[in-house]
Coordinates of C-alpha atoms and ligand atoms in Angstrom, one line a residue:
M6 CA 0.0 0.0 0.0
T7 CA 1.2 3.5 -0.8
I8 CA 0.3 6.4 1.4
Y9 CA 0.3 9.9 0.0
E10 CA 0.5 12.4 2.9
F11 CA -0.3 16.1 2.2
P12 CA 1.3 19.1 3.9
H13 CA -0.6 19.9 7.2
N14 CA -1.8 23.3 5.9
F15 CA -2.9 22.0 2.5
L16 CA -6.1 23.9 1.5
W17 CA -8.7 21.3 0.7
G18 CA -11.9 22.8 -0.7
A19 CA -14.6 22.8 -3.3
A20 CA -15.8 25.4 -5.8
T21 CA -19.0 26.8 -7.2
A22 CA -19.9 29.9 -9.3
S23 CA -22.7 32.4 -8.7
Y24 CA -24.8 31.9 -11.8
Q25 CA -24.5 28.1 -11.5
I26 CA -25.9 27.8 -8.0
E27 CA -27.6 31.0 -6.7
G28 CA -30.9 31.3 -8.5
A29 CA -32.9 34.3 -7.3
W30 CA -32.1 35.8 -10.6
D31 CA -34.2 38.9 -10.2
E32 CA -34.6 39.2 -6.5
D33 CA -33.6 41.9 -4.1
G34 CA -32.7 44.4 -6.8
K35 CA -30.3 42.2 -8.8
G36 CA -29.7 43.4 -12.3
E37 CA -29.8 41.1 -15.4
S38 CA -26.6 39.4 -16.4
I39 CA -25.6 38.1 -19.8
W40 CA -26.3 34.6 -18.6
D41 CA -29.8 35.5 -17.6
R42 CA -30.3 37.0 -21.1
F43 CA -28.6 34.0 -22.8
S44 CA -30.5 31.2 -20.9
H45 CA -33.8 33.1 -21.4
T46 CA -33.2 33.0 -25.2
P47 CA -34.8 29.9 -26.7
G48 CA -32.4 27.4 -28.2
K49 CA -29.3 28.3 -26.3
I50 CA -29.4 25.8 -23.4
E51 CA -29.5 22.0 -24.2
D52 CA -32.3 21.2 -21.9
S53 CA -34.0 24.6 -22.2
S54 CA -33.3 25.3 -18.6
T55 CA -32.2 28.5 -16.9
G56 CA -30.3 29.5 -13.8
D57 CA -33.4 31.3 -12.5
V58 CA -33.6 29.0 -9.5
A59 CA -30.6 26.7 -9.9
C60 CA -29.7 25.3 -6.4
D61 CA -31.5 28.1 -4.7
H62 CA -28.3 28.8 -2.9
Y63 CA -29.2 32.4 -2.4
H64 CA -31.8 31.3 0.1
R65 CA -30.1 28.1 1.2
Y66 CA -26.6 29.2 1.8
E67 CA -26.7 28.4 5.5
E68 CA -27.7 24.9 4.8
D69 CA -24.9 24.6 2.2
I70 CA -22.4 25.9 4.6
A71 CA -23.5 23.3 7.1
L72 CA -22.8 20.7 4.4
I73 CA -19.4 22.2 3.8
R74 CA -18.7 21.8 7.5
R75 CA -19.9 18.2 7.4
I76 CA -17.5 17.4 4.7
G77 CA -14.8 19.3 6.6
L78 CA -13.7 21.6 3.7
K79 CA -11.1 24.0 4.8
A80 CA -11.8 26.4 1.9
Y81 CA -14.8 27.3 -0.3
R82 CA -14.3 28.9 -3.7
F83 CA -17.3 30.9 -4.9
S84 CA -17.9 33.9 -7.1
I85 CA -19.7 37.2 -6.9
G86 CA -22.6 38.0 -9.2
W87 CA -21.5 41.4 -10.3
A88 CA -25.1 42.4 -11.3
R89 CA -26.3 41.5 -7.8
V90 CA -24.1 44.1 -6.4
L91 CA -24.1 46.7 -9.2
P92 CA -27.3 46.1 -11.2
Q93 CA -26.1 48.4 -14.0
G94 CA -22.5 47.2 -13.8
R95 CA -21.4 50.5 -12.4
G96 CA -22.7 53.3 -10.4
K97 CA -25.4 52.7 -7.8
I98 CA -24.7 49.9 -5.3
N99 CA -27.5 47.4 -4.5
L100 CA -27.0 47.1 -0.8
K101 CA -29.1 44.0 -0.5
G102 CA -26.9 42.2 -3.0
L103 CA -23.7 43.3 -1.2
D104 CA -25.2 42.2 2.1
F105 CA -25.8 38.7 0.8
Y106 CA -22.1 38.2 0.1
D107 CA -21.3 39.8 3.4
R108 CA -23.5 37.3 5.3
L109 CA -22.1 34.5 3.2
V110 CA -18.5 35.4 4.1
D111 CA -19.5 36.0 7.8
S112 CA -21.0 32.5 8.0
L113 CA -18.0 30.9 6.3
C114 CA -15.6 32.7 8.7
A115 CA -17.8 31.7 11.7
A116 CA -17.5 28.1 10.5
N117 CA -13.7 28.4 10.1
I118 CA -13.9 28.0 6.3
E119 CA -11.5 30.0 4.2
P120 CA -13.4 32.1 1.6
F121 CA -11.7 31.9 -1.8
L122 CA -13.4 34.6 -3.9
T123 CA -13.7 35.0 -7.7
L124 CA -14.8 38.4 -9.0
Y125 CA -15.7 37.3 -12.5
H126 CA -17.1 33.8 -13.3
W127 CA -18.8 34.8 -16.5
D128 CA -22.0 36.7 -15.5
L129 CA -21.3 40.2 -16.8
P130 CA -24.1 42.7 -16.1
Q131 CA -26.2 42.9 -19.2
A132 CA -26.2 46.7 -19.0
L133 CA -22.4 46.6 -19.7
Q134 CA -22.9 44.1 -22.5
D135 CA -25.3 46.6 -24.1
E136 CA -22.4 49.0 -24.2
G137 CA -20.2 46.5 -26.0
G138 CA -19.2 44.2 -23.1
W139 CA -15.6 43.1 -23.0
E140 CA -15.0 44.4 -26.5
N141 CA -15.4 47.9 -25.0
R142 CA -12.3 49.0 -23.0
D143 CA -14.5 51.0 -20.6
T144 CA -15.7 47.6 -19.2
C145 CA -12.2 47.1 -17.9
H146 CA -12.5 50.3 -15.8
A147 CA -16.0 49.2 -14.6
F148 CA -14.4 46.0 -13.5
A149 CA -11.8 47.8 -11.5
D150 CA -14.4 50.0 -9.8
Y151 CA -16.5 46.9 -9.0
T152 CA -13.4 45.2 -7.6
T153 CA -12.8 48.2 -5.3
V154 CA -16.4 48.0 -4.0
M155 CA -16.0 44.4 -3.2
V156 CA -12.6 44.5 -1.6
K157 CA -13.6 47.5 0.5
R158 CA -16.5 45.5 1.9
L159 CA -15.0 42.0 2.2
G160 CA -11.2 42.5 2.2
D161 CA -11.0 42.4 6.0
R162 CA -12.3 38.8 5.9
V163 CA -11.4 37.4 2.5
K164 CA -7.8 36.8 1.8
Y165 CA -7.8 35.1 -1.6
W166 CA -9.1 37.2 -4.5
T167 CA -9.3 35.9 -8.1
T168 CA -9.9 38.4 -10.8
F169 CA -11.1 36.1 -13.6
N170 CA -12.1 32.5 -14.0
E171 CA -10.9 31.0 -17.3
P172 CA -10.3 33.9 -19.7
S173 CA -9.9 31.4 -22.5
V174 CA -13.4 30.1 -22.1
I175 CA -14.8 33.7 -22.0
T176 CA -12.9 34.4 -25.2
Y177 CA -13.5 31.3 -27.2
D178 CA -16.9 30.0 -26.0
G179 CA -18.5 33.4 -25.4
N180 CA -17.2 35.3 -28.3
L181 CA -15.9 32.9 -31.0
S182 CA -18.1 29.8 -31.0
G183 CA -20.9 31.6 -29.3
E184 CA -21.9 28.5 -27.2
H185 CA -21.7 30.7 -24.1
A186 CA -23.1 34.1 -23.3
P187 CA -23.1 36.6 -24.8
G188 CA -23.2 34.2 -27.8
I189 CA -21.0 36.2 -30.2
Q190 CA -19.3 34.5 -33.1
D191 CA -16.7 36.9 -34.3
P192 CA -12.9 36.3 -34.2
R193 CA -12.2 40.0 -34.2
V194 CA -14.3 40.6 -31.2
A195 CA -13.0 37.4 -29.5
F196 CA -9.3 38.5 -29.6
Q197 CA -10.2 42.0 -28.6
V198 CA -12.1 40.5 -25.6
A199 CA -9.1 38.4 -24.7
H200 CA -6.8 41.4 -24.5
H201 CA -9.4 43.5 -22.6
L202 CA -9.8 40.6 -20.1
M203 CA -6.1 40.8 -19.5
V204 CA -6.2 44.6 -19.1
A205 CA -9.1 44.3 -16.7
H206 CA -7.2 41.7 -14.8
G207 CA -4.3 44.1 -14.4
L208 CA -6.6 47.0 -13.3
G209 CA -8.3 44.6 -10.9
V210 CA -5.0 43.6 -9.3
Q211 CA -4.1 47.3 -8.9
A212 CA -7.5 48.0 -7.3
L213 CA -7.0 45.1 -4.9
R214 CA -3.5 46.1 -3.9
S215 CA -4.3 49.8 -3.5
T216 CA -7.4 49.2 -1.5
N217 CA -6.2 46.5 0.7
P218 CA -2.5 45.4 0.5
Q219 CA -3.1 42.5 2.8
V220 CA -5.2 40.5 0.3
E221 CA -3.7 37.9 -2.1
A222 CA -4.4 38.5 -5.8
G223 CA -4.5 35.8 -8.5
I224 CA -6.2 34.6 -11.6
V225 CA -7.6 31.2 -12.6
L226 CA -6.6 29.6 -15.9
N227 CA -7.9 26.4 -17.4
L228 CA -5.1 24.3 -18.8
W229 CA -5.6 21.2 -20.9
M230 CA -2.3 19.4 -21.4
A231 CA -1.5 18.7 -25.0
D232 CA 0.1 15.3 -25.4
P233 CA 1.6 14.1 -28.7
A234 CA -0.1 10.9 -30.0
T235 CA 3.2 9.3 -30.8
N236 CA 6.9 10.1 -30.3
S237 CA 7.2 11.2 -34.0
P238 CA 8.7 14.6 -34.4
E239 CA 5.6 15.7 -36.3
D240 CA 3.2 14.8 -33.5
I241 CA 5.4 16.3 -30.9
A242 CA 5.5 19.5 -32.9
A243 CA 1.7 19.4 -33.4
A244 CA 1.2 19.0 -29.6
E245 CA 3.5 21.9 -28.9
T246 CA 1.6 24.1 -31.4
A247 CA -1.8 23.1 -29.9
W248 CA -0.5 24.0 -26.4
N249 CA 0.9 27.3 -27.6
R250 CA -2.2 28.3 -29.4
S251 CA -4.6 27.9 -26.5
E252 CA -2.8 28.0 -23.2
T253 CA 0.1 30.4 -23.8
L254 CA -2.2 33.1 -25.0
F255 CA -2.9 33.9 -21.4
L256 CA 0.1 32.4 -19.6
D257 CA 2.6 34.4 -21.5
P258 CA 1.2 37.9 -21.1
I259 CA 0.6 37.3 -17.4
F260 CA 3.9 35.6 -16.6
K261 CA 6.2 36.8 -19.3
G262 CA 4.8 40.2 -20.1
H263 CA 4.2 39.7 -23.8
Y264 CA 2.0 37.8 -26.2
P265 CA 3.5 34.6 -27.6
H266 CA 4.3 34.4 -31.3
A267 CA 1.6 31.8 -31.5
A268 CA -1.0 34.4 -30.6
Y269 CA -0.1 36.5 -33.6
E270 CA -0.3 33.4 -35.8
L271 CA -3.6 32.4 -34.4
A272 CA -5.3 35.8 -34.4
G273 CA -3.7 37.0 -37.7
E274 CA -5.3 40.3 -38.7
N275 CA -7.5 40.1 -35.6
M276 CA -4.7 40.6 -33.2
P277 CA -5.9 43.4 -31.0
A278 CA -4.1 46.7 -30.6
V279 CA -2.0 46.8 -27.4
K280 CA -1.7 50.2 -25.8
D281 CA 1.5 51.5 -24.2
G282 CA 1.7 50.3 -20.7
D283 CA -0.8 47.4 -21.1
M284 CA 1.8 44.7 -20.9
T285 CA 3.3 46.0 -17.7
L286 CA -0.2 46.3 -16.2
I287 CA -1.0 42.7 -17.2
A288 CA 2.2 41.2 -16.0
Q289 CA 2.0 42.5 -12.4
K290 CA 3.3 40.1 -9.8
L291 CA 0.6 37.7 -8.5
D292 CA 0.4 36.0 -5.1
Y293 CA -0.9 32.8 -6.6
V294 CA -2.2 31.2 -9.8
G295 CA -5.3 29.0 -9.9
I296 CA -5.3 26.1 -12.3
N297 CA -8.5 24.4 -13.5
F298 CA -7.7 20.9 -14.9
Y299 CA -10.2 18.4 -16.4
S300 CA -8.5 16.6 -19.2
R301 CA -6.0 16.7 -22.0
N302 CA -5.9 16.8 -25.7
L303 CA -4.1 14.0 -27.5
V304 CA -2.7 15.6 -30.6
S305 CA -1.3 14.2 -33.8
A306 CA 0.0 16.0 -36.9
N307 CA -3.4 15.2 -38.5
G308 CA -5.4 16.7 -35.7
N309 CA -6.8 15.7 -32.3
I310 CA -7.5 12.0 -31.5
D311 CA -11.1 12.2 -30.4
I312 CA -11.5 8.8 -28.8
V313 CA -8.4 7.3 -27.2
P314 CA -8.7 3.5 -27.3
G315 CA -8.9 2.1 -23.8
S316 CA -9.6 5.4 -22.1
E317 CA -12.5 6.2 -19.9
Y318 CA -14.7 9.3 -20.7
T319 CA -16.9 11.4 -18.5
E320 CA -20.4 12.6 -19.3
M321 CA -18.8 15.7 -20.8
G322 CA -17.0 13.5 -23.3
W323 CA -13.7 14.4 -21.6
E324 CA -11.0 11.7 -21.4
V325 CA -10.0 10.7 -17.9
C326 CA -6.2 11.1 -17.8
A327 CA -4.8 12.0 -14.4
P328 CA -1.1 11.6 -15.3
A329 CA -1.6 14.5 -17.7
L330 CA -2.2 16.7 -14.7
R331 CA 1.3 15.9 -13.3
R332 CA 2.9 16.5 -16.7
M333 CA 1.1 19.8 -17.1
L334 CA 2.0 21.0 -13.7
N335 CA 5.7 20.2 -14.4
K336 CA 5.5 21.8 -17.8
I337 CA 4.2 25.2 -16.5
N338 CA 6.6 25.0 -13.6
S339 CA 9.5 24.8 -15.9
D340 CA 8.3 27.2 -18.6
Y341 CA 7.3 30.0 -16.2
D342 CA 8.4 31.7 -13.0
L343 CA 5.1 31.0 -11.2
P344 CA 3.8 32.0 -7.8
P345 CA 2.3 29.2 -5.6
I346 CA -0.4 27.2 -7.4
Y347 CA -3.9 26.2 -6.3
I348 CA -5.8 23.7 -8.2
T349 CA -9.0 25.7 -8.3
E350 CA -11.2 23.2 -10.2
N351 CA -11.0 19.5 -10.9
G352 CA -13.8 17.1 -11.1
S353 CA -16.0 15.0 -13.3
A354 CA -19.6 14.6 -14.5
F355 CA -21.2 11.2 -14.3
K356 CA -24.8 9.9 -14.5
D357 CA -25.4 9.5 -10.8
E358 CA -28.5 7.7 -9.5
V359 CA -30.0 7.6 -6.0
S360 CA -29.9 4.0 -4.8
A361 CA -32.6 2.2 -2.9
D362 CA -30.7 2.9 0.3
G363 CA -31.1 6.6 -0.4
K364 CA -27.4 7.1 -1.1
V365 CA -25.6 8.1 -4.2
H366 CA -22.8 5.6 -5.1
D367 CA -20.5 7.3 -7.5
P368 CA -17.3 5.2 -7.6
R369 CA -16.2 6.7 -10.9
R370 CA -16.1 10.2 -9.5
L371 CA -14.4 9.0 -6.3
D372 CA -11.7 7.3 -8.4
Y373 CA -11.3 10.3 -10.7
L374 CA -10.6 12.5 -7.7
K375 CA -8.3 10.0 -6.1
Q376 CA -6.2 9.6 -9.2
H377 CA -5.9 13.4 -9.6
F378 CA -5.0 13.9 -6.0
I379 CA -2.3 11.3 -6.3
Q380 CA -0.9 12.9 -9.5
T381 CA -0.9 16.3 -7.8
H382 CA 1.0 14.8 -4.9
L383 CA 3.6 13.3 -7.3
A384 CA 3.9 16.7 -9.0
M385 CA 4.5 18.3 -5.6
Q386 CA 7.3 15.7 -5.0
D387 CA 8.7 16.7 -8.4
G388 CA 9.0 20.2 -7.0
V389 CA 5.8 22.0 -8.0
D390 CA 4.5 24.3 -5.3
V391 CA 0.8 23.3 -5.0
R392 CA -0.9 24.8 -1.9
G393 CA -4.5 23.6 -2.2
Y394 CA -7.2 21.8 -4.2
M395 CA -10.8 22.8 -4.9
V396 CA -13.0 20.1 -6.2
W397 CA -15.5 21.1 -8.9
S398 CA -18.1 21.1 -7.6
L399 CA -19.6 21.4 -4.2
L400 CA -23.1 20.9 -5.6
D401 CA -24.6 19.5 -8.8
N402 CA -25.5 22.7 -10.6
F403 CA -26.3 24.5 -13.9
E404 CA -23.6 23.5 -16.3
W405 CA -23.9 26.4 -18.6
G406 CA -25.0 25.4 -22.2
H407 CA -25.7 21.8 -20.9
G408 CA -28.2 23.0 -18.3
Y409 CA -28.8 20.5 -15.5
S410 CA -27.9 17.5 -17.6
K411 CA -24.3 17.2 -16.2
R412 CA -23.8 16.5 -12.5
F413 CA -20.4 17.4 -11.1
G414 CA -21.3 17.7 -7.4
L415 CA -19.8 16.1 -4.3
I416 CA -23.4 16.7 -3.2
R417 CA -26.4 15.7 -5.2
V418 CA -29.2 18.2 -5.7
D419 CA -32.7 17.1 -6.4
Y420 CA -33.9 20.0 -8.4
D421 CA -37.6 19.3 -7.7
T422 CA -37.3 19.4 -4.0
Q423 CA -33.9 21.1 -3.5
Q424 CA -32.9 18.2 -1.3
R425 CA -29.1 17.7 -0.9
T426 CA -27.5 14.4 -0.5
I427 CA -23.7 13.9 0.1
K428 CA -22.5 11.4 -2.5
D429 CA -20.0 8.6 -1.7
S430 CA -17.3 10.8 -3.3
G431 CA -18.2 13.5 -0.8
E432 CA -18.0 11.1 2.2
W433 CA -14.7 9.8 0.9
Y434 CA -13.4 13.3 0.4
A435 CA -14.3 14.1 4.0
E436 CA -12.1 11.2 5.1
V437 CA -9.2 12.4 2.9
I438 CA -9.4 15.9 4.5
R439 CA -9.7 14.5 8.0
T440 CA -6.6 12.2 7.6
N441 CA -4.9 14.5 5.2
Q442 CA -3.8 11.5 3.2
I443 CA -4.7 9.1 0.4
Y444 CA -3.7 5.5 0.1
E445 CA -4.0 3.0 -2.6
Ligands
FCB24 C1 -15.2 25.1 -16.0 C2 -16.0 26.2 -15.4 C3 -16.9 25.7 -14.3 C4 -17.6 24.4 -14.7 C5 -16.6 23.4 -15.1 C6 -17.1 22.1 -15.5 O1 -14.7 25.5 -17.3 O2 -15.1 27.1 -14.8 O3 -17.9 26.8 -14.1 O4 -18.5 24.7 -15.7 O5 -15.8 23.9 -16.2

């Protein structure tokens, strides 16, 4: 038997995002967000659902915190619904919205759970989208002002602040393929958005630091390892290109201070104009970087291998390949001078059922997590500085364009009754946290 023991202060947690769990979409003065608008537009969401009610977390956060305590999580990663606090995106503050997050943070602190806050997990106020959204540079300044409002109010209790969750998904899914809100399909807009997200990140970091120098500032990137299908030089080169095109587009400006050559190749004439001073702003020193990891791409010179023989796939159609996490962590660790790393999302969607005993037996999710925890431990032994791990997700929730059809939770949510049931994976995770080790 091998035992993998984690450092005593390792930050075990779970993650959620405002639009995916809160519901109460138009309550207490909340403004409309681009995800409200998108999900209310027929044909956009697979099961025609919306986040109007979702997990009703807005009303049930106390119950959810009690569940977090039962699992023994040390940290809880959540995001702020910008339009709940600033219904028009800027200007007048909606105190009821701000109070909600204040109460949430108070309850977390009272339960000794570290709040890990994300400012932007995709739900831009619709009012700002109406003025051009992230294509419009003014939105970057609105984001900085919103950041200031939040850190003034919560900075005394929240240490970890993330500016953006997954700029690449905002860029590509929101503005190139249009599968996500705001549903734009325009390469020129997409690359302009990508750059403005970076500028807004920089302004956000400045706002955090100038308002409260005590807080830790970071960003969350989603990184899919790109593995070559064979050892042929052609496949190796193809994998390198695939990695460069997607992942370095954000890693390089943040951690090297310039866009990679691959970005210019990829964007071509759509490469956005970079103003004087932008790159210095974007490349400010961070206190941590969050990495979301789900799977990898297996790349050959002829394109991606869609189905890898012998591999397991999740309900998302993503290959289960935990060793790719270790390889990816080692790769970024050698390619960049990184601050401490938190795995800010990792998890899997499977078709869970409630058994006759009332429990949810989800051995595949449990095994997925176990394998990824082990690979993270191995990467740490290789010398990668990983400080914590947030499982995606605390609860089953609204999985964007897929609606409620994909369940990622450690806790099952019955959407008819809002009843919560901790799954076997959640019970197992509780034991991992309690003993701070894994064995196999
Ligand atoms: C990530 C998102 C998160 C969730 C998972 C499955 O890209 O950050 O909100 O949807 O994927």
